[in-house]
Every structure is written in C-alpha cells, then in structure tokens.
Amino acid sequence: GGSSSSSSVAAKHPGIRASGGGVGGSGGLPGRGGRPVVHLKPELPRQISLDLGHPWIYSNEIANITDLTVHEAGTVVDVADANGDGFGVGVLNRQASIVVRRMGGLEAGADVTQELLRRRLREALAVRSRAFPTGDHYRAVNGEQDGLPGIFVDRFGSAAVITFESVGSSRLELLVQEELTRWMGKLSTLAVHRMVSKKEKWAQEGAEFTTDIVKGEESRISVSEQPCIFEIDAHHGVAGNWNFAVEGLRRDLIDCLPVAGSTVLDAWTHVGQWGTRCAKRGAAEVVLLEESLGFAKLCRDNVVRNEVESQCTVLHRGSVLEELKSMATSGIRFNCVSLNVRVKYERYFKQREGQFGRWFKPSLKGYATAVMLGAQVTSRGGYLAIVFYLPIRDEHWALSLVKDGLEQASRTGSVVSHTIGVSEHSALASSAMDDAWTPILVCVRLH
C-alpha cells in the first residue's frame, strides 16, 4: 500500500499527516499547528467522567459549538477544558450527538499521523491474537478501547467484517483494509458497514448504514464455534452481525443448563444460535421462532448445516410476540425458553444526547411483555433466559423488568445467572463509560 494510499487518507482526514513523528510532546498545547480547538463548558455534570477518560464529548458540553460548523466530519481537533488547558485530541463530527470522540493516550497538540494510526491498528490486532491463541473468531479491533474511535473489526477465520460507527471513522477504510490484509493475508470475504447518517442517528432501522462486500463473491460468512458452525449474511447489515459478547454469554449459560432431553424455545432466533446449540447438546425438541424472513432462511440452513433438523422446527411468523401469545393460550410449555429480544431504536424526549444520536435510544418498551409471555410458555422448574440491552449504570433494570414480567404472568422464579457483556471481545475504553449500552443476560428458574 505505498505512499499514495497514505496521502489519500491524509487528504480525507484534515489534521492527519501522511508522515512525520508520532505523538508530539508539546506539553499539551491546544491548537498547535493551526488545528481547530474544541472548548468545553465550565462545570459540566459529566466532568468527572471526562477526567477519568470517557472518550465521548456531547454537543451540549461544548462552548464554541457554532464555531465548529465549518469543519467537516472526520477533522482531527484539540480539546481544551474551561480553563484553556489541553484535554486531549479527538475526531470531530459537528452534526452528531457525540461531537468529539477522543483518541485515548494523546495530549492536545500531539501529531496524529498515518504511522500512529497504523501502530494502533497493529497493536490491537496483535493483542487479540494473543488473547485468543487457539482461535481465529473474535473481535479484533474494538473502537475507543483501542484508541481508534468508531472502528470495529470482527474476524471470522479468513473473513472479516469492518463496522464504522461514525462518519469520520469510515475515512480510514483504506488504512484498515491494508492493515487487515497485512495481518491476515488473503481475505476470503471482507464486508464493510459504514455509518452514512450525517447526524449518526440510529433512527432508520439499519438504513443509517450502508454495506458493501469489498472482497469475495459471497455475502455469507461462516462462524465456527465448536461443535457448531453458523452462517451470517453481511447484507443483513449491523443488526445481522455476530455479537461475540452476547454469544459468549449465551454459550456459557447453555453449558450450565440441563438441556439434554429437554424441550427448547428459541424466540427471535436470529440465525439459530441458541436452539442449534441446545440441539447439539441433546435437546429432544427445539422450536426456533423468527419474524425476519432473511434470518429464518439462515436459521433453516444452519439447522441443516449442524445436522440437527430431526430435533428442530423453524417457524417464521409476522410477530414473535403474537406467536408466543397463541402458544401460551394453547397451553404449550417448554423446559427452556430463550428470548433474544430484537433491539429497536426509538425517539425518546429525555434522550438529549447519547451513543445513538440526539433523541434516540434502544426502546425498553417490549421487554416486560416479552418476559411475561416467555414465562407463560415456560414449564414449572424450567429456565427462562433473556438478553437485555441497557446502559451499564442501569443494568439493575434488567432484574426489575424480569420481576415485572413474572408478576404480569403470575409466576415466581429465582435468578440463576446475571451476566454483563463486557468481555475480552468488548471491553470499554474507560470505567467511566457508564452510559454505554451493553448486553445483559438474565436467566431465571421458574417455580
């Protein structure tokens, strides 16, 4: 990838130099070399979080927000606190709720060069190779945690999926592709999801991202998880991507449950992960329920691929909730029920700023209803497992939602597992990121 690609990335990213020294030791002087400076407001409610390394600065925390309109998304900026002292370096998107994503470990005025970014990518890839010495399926680059805001890379053997969650980060696509190829060799498939909503709002049911298969002929990607193998389809967008953190939690839970010989319901099955794993572990009968036709087709293929079709029935229905209602009414019960409730992003008047754009956040509306219906189709002594998506500081809501749902179903139960999806696949850039949303898995044994 010689200097031509380096200079083209530099041209796309104002403030990134094609070459030169690494981190400049300028004592943290904001605005050195003419770089734009973002000034924080005094006495911010989140000041302690920012001091502790929270990488996101929201639009309502910036004093000179109107001055930043002239700078395009992806511009590298210096950050200064209310006293004018250096507060790091970040990547700007004036139109987003997260106006600045700070790049950890850099003082204001530091050089941000091609070499620096390449080094960070190489370090991230090397760290994951050491963390997963026996496997080649894992999250290889984890955005802010690796000092590469908005850039996520998932590796699936010889295939990879890159997700750019911010408009500015997608300008580094060429650089990321080069480093991936250097590290992995020839890629069988490379899929790229790019945020194209200028305001970075997750408000269009997936249409805020575009997806391209940039290497390979096939959009289907194989996920190896012994003894199972699954296929996902990159054309299903970010919603269809494999979530290593969630799937790790669910796989570990199944290993603790008595699924052999049992009946299992896998609601919102996605590509059949829960049900197929249970079937492989000796479940007698498995029903996989899905409302997306694309996911249901993949699920059917995965059931056949794993040679468990004699135990499995795949149901495609217009509404999972309606199907659960009719199962409950018909008196159908299962020993083990999984609810992998589909995340919906909705407008919420109190959500001034946040991870999913101004006014938008994942909805919590359907959870209690899903738990109620799930409990109604779980037998006495059976297990009900639910995946929630919540901000870390509010993860206790998961237990409240379970309690509400069980009360509505007139059932009682005891919690056997309560785990959070912050793992080696998805650690946070800072312990102060208590407003970051994360998957939470709760399992209850019903009485």
PDB file of C-alpha atoms in Angstrom, residues 147-382:
ATOM      1  CA  GLY A 147      -7.765   4.393  20.664  1.00  0.00           C
ATOM      2  CA  LEU A 148      -9.467   4.061  17.245  1.00  0.00           C
ATOM      3  CA  PRO A 149     -12.869   5.710  17.816  1.00  0.00           C
ATOM      4  CA  GLY A 150     -15.779   4.253  15.865  1.00  0.00           C
ATOM      5  CA  ILE A 151     -13.727   1.490  14.170  1.00  0.00           C
ATOM      6  CA  PHE A 152     -14.709  -2.140  14.850  1.00  0.00           C
ATOM      7  CA  VAL A 153     -13.330  -5.256  13.169  1.00  0.00           C
ATOM      8  CA  ASP A 154     -14.708  -8.765  13.675  1.00  0.00           C
ATOM      9  CA  ARG A 155     -12.645 -11.694  12.425  1.00  0.00           C
ATOM     10  CA  PHE A 156     -14.207 -14.944  11.238  1.00  0.00           C
ATOM     11  CA  GLY A 157     -11.335 -17.181  10.151  1.00  0.00           C
ATOM     12  CA  SER A 158     -10.240 -15.885   6.728  1.00  0.00           C
ATOM     13  CA  ALA A 159     -13.203 -13.453   6.562  1.00  0.00           C
ATOM     14  CA  ALA A 160     -13.720 -10.131   8.347  1.00  0.00           C
ATOM     15  CA  VAL A 161     -16.437  -7.541   8.923  1.00  0.00           C
ATOM     16  CA  ILE A 162     -15.483  -3.882   9.483  1.00  0.00           C
ATOM     17  CA  THR A 163     -18.033  -1.532  11.061  1.00  0.00           C
ATOM     18  CA  PHE A 164     -17.509   2.230  11.025  1.00  0.00           C
ATOM     19  CA  GLU A 165     -19.936   3.624  13.630  1.00  0.00           C
ATOM     20  CA  SER A 166     -19.044   7.258  12.965  1.00  0.00           C
ATOM     21  CA  VAL A 167     -18.961   9.227   9.710  1.00  0.00           C
ATOM     22  CA  GLY A 168     -15.379  10.350  10.328  1.00  0.00           C
ATOM     23  CA  SER A 169     -14.007   6.871  11.049  1.00  0.00           C
ATOM     24  CA  SER A 170     -15.057   5.495   7.641  1.00  0.00           C
ATOM     25  CA  ARG A 171     -12.472   7.765   6.023  1.00  0.00           C
ATOM     26  CA  LEU A 172      -9.813   5.396   7.377  1.00  0.00           C
ATOM     27  CA  GLU A 173     -11.284   2.460   5.444  1.00  0.00           C
ATOM     28  CA  LEU A 174      -8.293   2.114   3.116  1.00  0.00           C
ATOM     29  CA  LEU A 175      -5.848   2.098   6.006  1.00  0.00           C
ATOM     30  CA  VAL A 176      -7.862  -0.508   7.954  1.00  0.00           C
ATOM     31  CA  GLN A 177      -8.168  -2.721   4.867  1.00  0.00           C
ATOM     32  CA  GLU A 178      -4.412  -2.550   4.252  1.00  0.00           C
ATOM     33  CA  GLU A 179      -3.545  -3.475   7.833  1.00  0.00           C
ATOM     34  CA  LEU A 180      -6.089  -6.315   7.901  1.00  0.00           C
ATOM     35  CA  THR A 181      -4.653  -7.791   4.716  1.00  0.00           C
ATOM     36  CA  ARG A 182      -1.118  -7.407   6.062  1.00  0.00           C
ATOM     37  CA  TRP A 183      -2.136  -9.252   9.249  1.00  0.00           C
ATOM     38  CA  MET A 184      -4.489 -11.946   7.896  1.00  0.00           C
ATOM     39  CA  GLY A 185      -3.148 -12.481   4.392  1.00  0.00           C
ATOM     40  CA  LYS A 186      -5.651 -13.041   1.589  1.00  0.00           C
ATOM     41  CA  LEU A 187      -9.198 -12.426   2.826  1.00  0.00           C
ATOM     42  CA  SER A 188     -11.910 -14.779   1.549  1.00  0.00           C
ATOM     43  CA  THR A 189     -14.608 -12.189   2.340  1.00  0.00           C
ATOM     44  CA  LEU A 190     -14.441  -8.616   3.590  1.00  0.00           C
ATOM     45  CA  ALA A 191     -17.705  -6.836   4.395  1.00  0.00           C
ATOM     46  CA  VAL A 192     -17.871  -3.173   5.423  1.00  0.00           C
ATOM     47  CA  HIS A 193     -20.723  -1.410   7.258  1.00  0.00           C
ATOM     48  CA  ARG A 194     -20.419   2.394   7.112  1.00  0.00           C
ATOM     49  CA  MET A 195     -22.404   4.976   9.072  1.00  0.00           C
ATOM     50  CA  VAL A 196     -23.814   7.378   6.462  1.00  0.00           C
ATOM     51  CA  SER A 197     -26.343   9.303   8.575  1.00  0.00           C
ATOM     52  CA  LYS A 198     -24.663  12.704   8.939  1.00  0.00           C
ATOM     53  CA  LYS A 199     -26.069  13.103  12.453  1.00  0.00           C
ATOM     54  CA  GLU A 200     -25.127   9.498  13.337  1.00  0.00           C
ATOM     55  CA  LYS A 201     -28.679   8.774  14.467  1.00  0.00           C
ATOM     56  CA  TRP A 202     -29.711   5.123  14.721  1.00  0.00           C
ATOM     57  CA  ALA A 203     -33.171   6.105  13.542  1.00  0.00           C
ATOM     58  CA  GLN A 204     -33.658   4.357  10.187  1.00  0.00           C
ATOM     59  CA  GLU A 205     -33.876   0.648  11.131  1.00  0.00           C
ATOM     60  CA  GLY A 206     -30.443  -0.087   9.730  1.00  0.00           C
ATOM     61  CA  ALA A 207     -30.600   2.290   6.745  1.00  0.00           C
ATOM     62  CA  GLU A 208     -28.249   4.682   8.568  1.00  0.00           C
ATOM     63  CA  PHE A 209     -25.516   2.233   7.485  1.00  0.00           C
ATOM     64  CA  THR A 210     -24.521   1.106   4.017  1.00  0.00           C
ATOM     65  CA  THR A 211     -22.998  -2.338   3.487  1.00  0.00           C
ATOM     66  CA  ASP A 212     -20.567  -3.444   0.809  1.00  0.00           C
ATOM     67  CA  ILE A 213     -18.806  -6.729   0.128  1.00  0.00           C
ATOM     68  CA  VAL A 214     -15.424  -5.319  -0.863  1.00  0.00           C
ATOM     69  CA  LYS A 215     -13.608  -8.669  -1.175  1.00  0.00           C
ATOM     70  CA  GLY A 216     -15.036 -12.039  -2.162  1.00  0.00           C
ATOM     71  CA  GLU A 217     -18.146 -13.067  -4.072  1.00  0.00           C
ATOM     72  CA  GLU A 218     -20.332 -14.191  -1.177  1.00  0.00           C
ATOM     73  CA  SER A 219     -22.120 -12.121   1.466  1.00  0.00           C
ATOM     74  CA  ARG A 220     -22.493 -15.153   3.727  1.00  0.00           C
ATOM     75  CA  ILE A 221     -19.819 -15.557   6.379  1.00  0.00           C
ATOM     76  CA  SER A 222     -19.139 -18.729   8.327  1.00  0.00           C
ATOM     77  CA  VAL A 223     -18.822 -18.527  12.133  1.00  0.00           C
ATOM     78  CA  SER A 224     -17.056 -21.501  13.686  1.00  0.00           C
ATOM     79  CA  GLU A 225     -17.952 -22.265  17.292  1.00  0.00           C
ATOM     80  CA  GLN A 226     -17.205 -25.878  18.101  1.00  0.00           C
ATOM     81  CA  PRO A 227     -19.152 -28.110  17.933  1.00  0.00           C
ATOM     82  CA  CYS A 228     -21.422 -25.793  15.923  1.00  0.00           C
ATOM     83  CA  ILE A 229     -20.948 -23.812  12.742  1.00  0.00           C
ATOM     84  CA  PHE A 230     -23.226 -20.919  11.756  1.00  0.00           C
ATOM     85  CA  GLU A 231     -23.583 -18.659   8.751  1.00  0.00           C
ATOM     86  CA  ILE A 232     -24.492 -14.990   8.955  1.00  0.00           C
ATOM     87  CA  ASP A 233     -25.212 -12.715   5.980  1.00  0.00           C
ATOM     88  CA  ALA A 234     -23.419  -9.365   5.782  1.00  0.00           C
ATOM     89  CA  HIS A 235     -26.285  -7.975   3.692  1.00  0.00           C
ATOM     90  CA  HIS A 236     -28.473  -8.104   6.812  1.00  0.00           C
ATOM     91  CA  GLY A 237     -26.465  -5.094   7.983  1.00  0.00           C
ATOM     92  CA  VAL A 238     -25.317  -4.262  11.512  1.00  0.00           C
ATOM     93  CA  ALA A 239     -28.427  -5.890  13.029  1.00  0.00           C
ATOM     94  CA  GLY A 240     -27.430  -9.205  11.482  1.00  0.00           C
ATOM     95  CA  ASN A 241     -23.809  -9.108  12.592  1.00  0.00           C
ATOM     96  CA  TRP A 242     -22.464 -11.719  15.013  1.00  0.00           C
ATOM     97  CA  ASN A 243     -22.140 -10.246  18.507  1.00  0.00           C
ATOM     98  CA  PHE A 244     -19.234 -12.075  20.139  1.00  0.00           C
ATOM     99  CA  ALA A 245     -20.000 -10.625  23.592  1.00  0.00           C
ATOM    100  CA  VAL A 246     -23.661 -11.749  23.581  1.00  0.00           C
ATOM    101  CA  GLU A 247     -22.967 -15.139  22.046  1.00  0.00           C
ATOM    102  CA  GLY A 248     -20.186 -15.827  24.548  1.00  0.00           C
ATOM    103  CA  LEU A 249     -22.612 -15.196  27.440  1.00  0.00           C
ATOM    104  CA  ARG A 250     -25.327 -17.370  25.895  1.00  0.00           C
ATOM    105  CA  ARG A 251     -22.965 -20.238  25.061  1.00  0.00           C
ATOM    106  CA  ASP A 252     -21.566 -20.277  28.607  1.00  0.00           C
ATOM    107  CA  LEU A 253     -25.092 -20.300  30.049  1.00  0.00           C
ATOM    108  CA  ILE A 254     -26.213 -23.266  27.920  1.00  0.00           C
ATOM    109  CA  ASP A 255     -23.238 -25.227  29.276  1.00  0.00           C
ATOM    110  CA  CYS A 256     -24.738 -24.768  32.788  1.00  0.00           C
ATOM    111  CA  LEU A 257     -28.342 -25.729  31.919  1.00  0.00           C
ATOM    112  CA  PRO A 258     -29.785 -29.280  31.810  1.00  0.00           C
ATOM    113  CA  VAL A 259     -30.760 -29.130  28.114  1.00  0.00           C
ATOM    114  CA  ALA A 260     -30.246 -32.830  27.257  1.00  0.00           C
ATOM    115  CA  GLY A 261     -33.635 -34.452  26.651  1.00  0.00           C
ATOM    116  CA  SER A 262     -35.480 -31.157  27.146  1.00  0.00           C
ATOM    117  CA  THR A 263     -37.863 -29.076  25.024  1.00  0.00           C
ATOM    118  CA  VAL A 264     -36.491 -25.689  23.964  1.00  0.00           C
ATOM    119  CA  LEU A 265     -37.974 -22.491  22.514  1.00  0.00           C
ATOM    120  CA  ASP A 266     -35.579 -20.027  20.846  1.00  0.00           C
ATOM    121  CA  ALA A 267     -37.532 -16.780  20.280  1.00  0.00           C
ATOM    122  CA  TRP A 268     -36.022 -14.131  17.981  1.00  0.00           C
ATOM    123  CA  THR A 269     -33.617 -16.878  16.988  1.00  0.00           C
ATOM    124  CA  HIS A 270     -31.520 -14.672  14.607  1.00  0.00           C
ATOM    125  CA  VAL A 271     -29.539 -17.395  12.794  1.00  0.00           C
ATOM    126  CA  GLY A 272     -30.491 -20.201  15.196  1.00  0.00           C
ATOM    127  CA  GLN A 273     -27.649 -19.896  17.704  1.00  0.00           C
ATOM    128  CA  TRP A 274     -29.417 -20.842  20.950  1.00  0.00           C
ATOM    129  CA  GLY A 275     -31.653 -23.583  19.558  1.00  0.00           C
ATOM    130  CA  THR A 276     -28.930 -25.211  17.478  1.00  0.00           C
ATOM    131  CA  ARG A 277     -26.525 -25.271  20.431  1.00  0.00           C
ATOM    132  CA  CYS A 278     -29.213 -26.900  22.594  1.00  0.00           C
ATOM    133  CA  ALA A 279     -29.965 -29.476  19.892  1.00  0.00           C
ATOM    134  CA  LYS A 280     -26.258 -30.297  19.618  1.00  0.00           C
ATOM    135  CA  ARG A 281     -26.236 -30.835  23.393  1.00  0.00           C
ATOM    136  CA  GLY A 282     -29.039 -33.382  23.173  1.00  0.00           C
ATOM    137  CA  ALA A 283     -32.280 -31.389  23.443  1.00  0.00           C
ATOM    138  CA  ALA A 284     -35.215 -33.599  22.402  1.00  0.00           C
ATOM    139  CA  GLU A 285     -37.268 -30.934  20.621  1.00  0.00           C
ATOM    140  CA  VAL A 286     -36.366 -27.371  19.620  1.00  0.00           C
ATOM    141  CA  VAL A 287     -38.628 -24.657  18.184  1.00  0.00           C
ATOM    142  CA  LEU A 288     -36.802 -21.699  16.564  1.00  0.00           C
ATOM    143  CA  LEU A 289     -39.069 -18.672  16.168  1.00  0.00           C
ATOM    144  CA  GLU A 290     -38.213 -15.670  13.972  1.00  0.00           C
ATOM    145  CA  GLU A 291     -40.104 -12.712  12.453  1.00  0.00           C
ATOM    146  CA  SER A 292     -37.432 -11.729   9.883  1.00  0.00           C
ATOM    147  CA  LEU A 293     -37.682 -13.853   6.740  1.00  0.00           C
ATOM    148  CA  GLY A 294     -33.983 -13.380   5.985  1.00  0.00           C
ATOM    149  CA  PHE A 295     -32.957 -14.598   9.442  1.00  0.00           C
ATOM    150  CA  ALA A 296     -35.440 -17.501   9.278  1.00  0.00           C
ATOM    151  CA  LYS A 297     -33.886 -18.706   5.982  1.00  0.00           C
ATOM    152  CA  LEU A 298     -30.403 -18.575   7.507  1.00  0.00           C
ATOM    153  CA  CYS A 299     -31.700 -20.375  10.567  1.00  0.00           C
ATOM    154  CA  ARG A 300     -33.102 -23.221   8.443  1.00  0.00           C
ATOM    155  CA  ASP A 301     -29.779 -23.545   6.620  1.00  0.00           C
ATOM    156  CA  ASN A 302     -27.854 -23.544   9.898  1.00  0.00           C
ATOM    157  CA  VAL A 303     -30.072 -26.273  11.357  1.00  0.00           C
ATOM    158  CA  VAL A 304     -29.254 -28.464   8.335  1.00  0.00           C
ATOM    159  CA  ARG A 305     -25.570 -27.489   8.424  1.00  0.00           C
ATOM    160  CA  ASN A 306     -25.340 -28.701  12.024  1.00  0.00           C
ATOM    161  CA  GLU A 307     -27.289 -31.911  11.272  1.00  0.00           C
ATOM    162  CA  VAL A 308     -29.976 -31.268  13.898  1.00  0.00           C
ATOM    163  CA  GLU A 309     -33.012 -30.981  11.591  1.00  0.00           C
ATOM    164  CA  SER A 310     -34.692 -34.053  13.176  1.00  0.00           C
ATOM    165  CA  GLN A 311     -34.911 -32.162  16.513  1.00  0.00           C
ATOM    166  CA  CYS A 312     -35.614 -28.666  15.161  1.00  0.00           C
ATOM    167  CA  THR A 313     -38.631 -26.796  13.784  1.00  0.00           C
ATOM    168  CA  VAL A 314     -38.093 -23.306  12.348  1.00  0.00           C
ATOM    169  CA  LEU A 315     -41.173 -21.060  12.453  1.00  0.00           C
ATOM    170  CA  HIS A 316     -41.282 -17.798  10.520  1.00  0.00           C
ATOM    171  CA  ARG A 317     -44.083 -15.602  11.888  1.00  0.00           C
ATOM    172  CA  GLY A 318     -45.107 -11.968  11.361  1.00  0.00           C
ATOM    173  CA  SER A 319     -44.811 -11.289  15.100  1.00  0.00           C
ATOM    174  CA  VAL A 320     -42.900 -13.301  17.685  1.00  0.00           C
ATOM    175  CA  LEU A 321     -44.998 -11.758  20.487  1.00  0.00           C
ATOM    176  CA  GLU A 322     -48.269 -12.814  18.818  1.00  0.00           C
ATOM    177  CA  GLU A 323     -46.946 -16.352  18.314  1.00  0.00           C
ATOM    178  CA  LEU A 324     -45.887 -16.525  21.982  1.00  0.00           C
ATOM    179  CA  LYS A 325     -49.428 -15.413  22.941  1.00  0.00           C
ATOM    180  CA  SER A 326     -51.020 -18.157  20.881  1.00  0.00           C
ATOM    181  CA  MET A 327     -48.598 -20.767  22.310  1.00  0.00           C
ATOM    182  CA  ALA A 328     -49.489 -19.624  25.853  1.00  0.00           C
ATOM    183  CA  THR A 329     -53.229 -19.784  25.051  1.00  0.00           C
ATOM    184  CA  SER A 330     -52.820 -23.283  23.588  1.00  0.00           C
ATOM    185  CA  GLY A 331     -51.087 -24.479  26.772  1.00  0.00           C
ATOM    186  CA  ILE A 332     -47.746 -25.208  25.048  1.00  0.00           C
ATOM    187  CA  ARG A 333     -44.849 -25.285  27.542  1.00  0.00           C
ATOM    188  CA  PHE A 334     -41.072 -25.658  27.166  1.00  0.00           C
ATOM    189  CA  ASN A 335     -38.339 -26.655  29.649  1.00  0.00           C
ATOM    190  CA  CYS A 336     -36.020 -23.923  28.389  1.00  0.00           C
ATOM    191  CA  VAL A 337     -37.008 -20.621  26.743  1.00  0.00           C
ATOM    192  CA  SER A 338     -34.615 -18.046  25.293  1.00  0.00           C
ATOM    193  CA  LEU A 339     -35.778 -14.509  24.460  1.00  0.00           C
ATOM    194  CA  ASN A 340     -33.195 -12.728  22.309  1.00  0.00           C
ATOM    195  CA  VAL A 341     -35.429  -9.649  22.055  1.00  0.00           C
ATOM    196  CA  ARG A 342     -34.725  -7.614  18.911  1.00  0.00           C
ATOM    197  CA  VAL A 343     -33.370  -4.154  19.680  1.00  0.00           C
ATOM    198  CA  LYS A 344     -35.483  -1.280  18.356  1.00  0.00           C
ATOM    199  CA  TYR A 345     -34.204   2.314  18.418  1.00  0.00           C
ATOM    200  CA  GLU A 346     -36.897   4.833  19.241  1.00  0.00           C
ATOM    201  CA  ARG A 347     -37.268   8.556  19.718  1.00  0.00           C
ATOM    202  CA  TYR A 348     -37.316   9.478  23.413  1.00  0.00           C
ATOM    203  CA  PHE A 349     -37.882  13.068  24.561  1.00  0.00           C
ATOM    204  CA  LYS A 350     -35.473  12.841  27.535  1.00  0.00           C
ATOM    205  CA  GLN A 351     -32.567  11.441  25.498  1.00  0.00           C
ATOM    206  CA  ARG A 352     -30.895  14.781  24.806  1.00  0.00           C
ATOM    207  CA  GLU A 353     -27.504  13.275  23.887  1.00  0.00           C
ATOM    208  CA  GLY A 354     -26.046   9.811  23.620  1.00  0.00           C
ATOM    209  CA  GLN A 355     -24.488   6.895  21.826  1.00  0.00           C
ATOM    210  CA  PHE A 356     -27.271   6.521  19.225  1.00  0.00           C
ATOM    211  CA  GLY A 357     -27.757  10.173  18.291  1.00  0.00           C
ATOM    212  CA  ARG A 358     -29.751  13.042  19.707  1.00  0.00           C
ATOM    213  CA  TRP A 359     -33.203  11.957  20.996  1.00  0.00           C
ATOM    214  CA  PHE A 360     -32.675   8.271  20.116  1.00  0.00           C
ATOM    215  CA  LYS A 361     -32.023   5.184  22.218  1.00  0.00           C
ATOM    216  CA  PRO A 362     -32.900   1.468  22.282  1.00  0.00           C
ATOM    217  CA  SER A 363     -36.500   1.016  23.402  1.00  0.00           C
ATOM    218  CA  LEU A 364     -37.268  -0.768  26.686  1.00  0.00           C
ATOM    219  CA  LYS A 365     -40.988  -0.965  25.932  1.00  0.00           C
ATOM    220  CA  GLY A 366     -41.286  -4.563  24.796  1.00  0.00           C
ATOM    221  CA  TYR A 367     -39.176  -6.268  27.464  1.00  0.00           C
ATOM    222  CA  ALA A 368     -41.716  -6.768  30.274  1.00  0.00           C
ATOM    223  CA  THR A 369     -44.327  -8.065  27.784  1.00  0.00           C
ATOM    224  CA  ALA A 370     -41.766 -10.459  26.267  1.00  0.00           C
ATOM    225  CA  VAL A 371     -40.812 -11.736  29.751  1.00  0.00           C
ATOM    226  CA  MET A 372     -44.486 -12.196  30.661  1.00  0.00           C
ATOM    227  CA  LEU A 373     -45.204 -14.232  27.533  1.00  0.00           C
ATOM    228  CA  GLY A 374     -41.919 -16.133  27.871  1.00  0.00           C
ATOM    229  CA  ALA A 375     -42.829 -17.072  31.446  1.00  0.00           C
ATOM    230  CA  GLN A 376     -46.271 -18.265  30.318  1.00  0.00           C
ATOM    231  CA  VAL A 377     -44.683 -20.784  27.930  1.00  0.00           C
ATOM    232  CA  THR A 378     -42.023 -21.988  30.411  1.00  0.00           C
ATOM    233  CA  SER A 379     -42.859 -25.101  32.413  1.00  0.00           C
ATOM    234  CA  ARG A 380     -42.545 -25.345  36.206  1.00  0.00           C
ATOM    235  CA  GLY A 381     -38.892 -25.892  37.066  1.00  0.00           C
ATOM    236  CA  GLY A 382     -37.995 -24.648  33.580  1.00  0.00           C
TER     237      GLY A 382
END
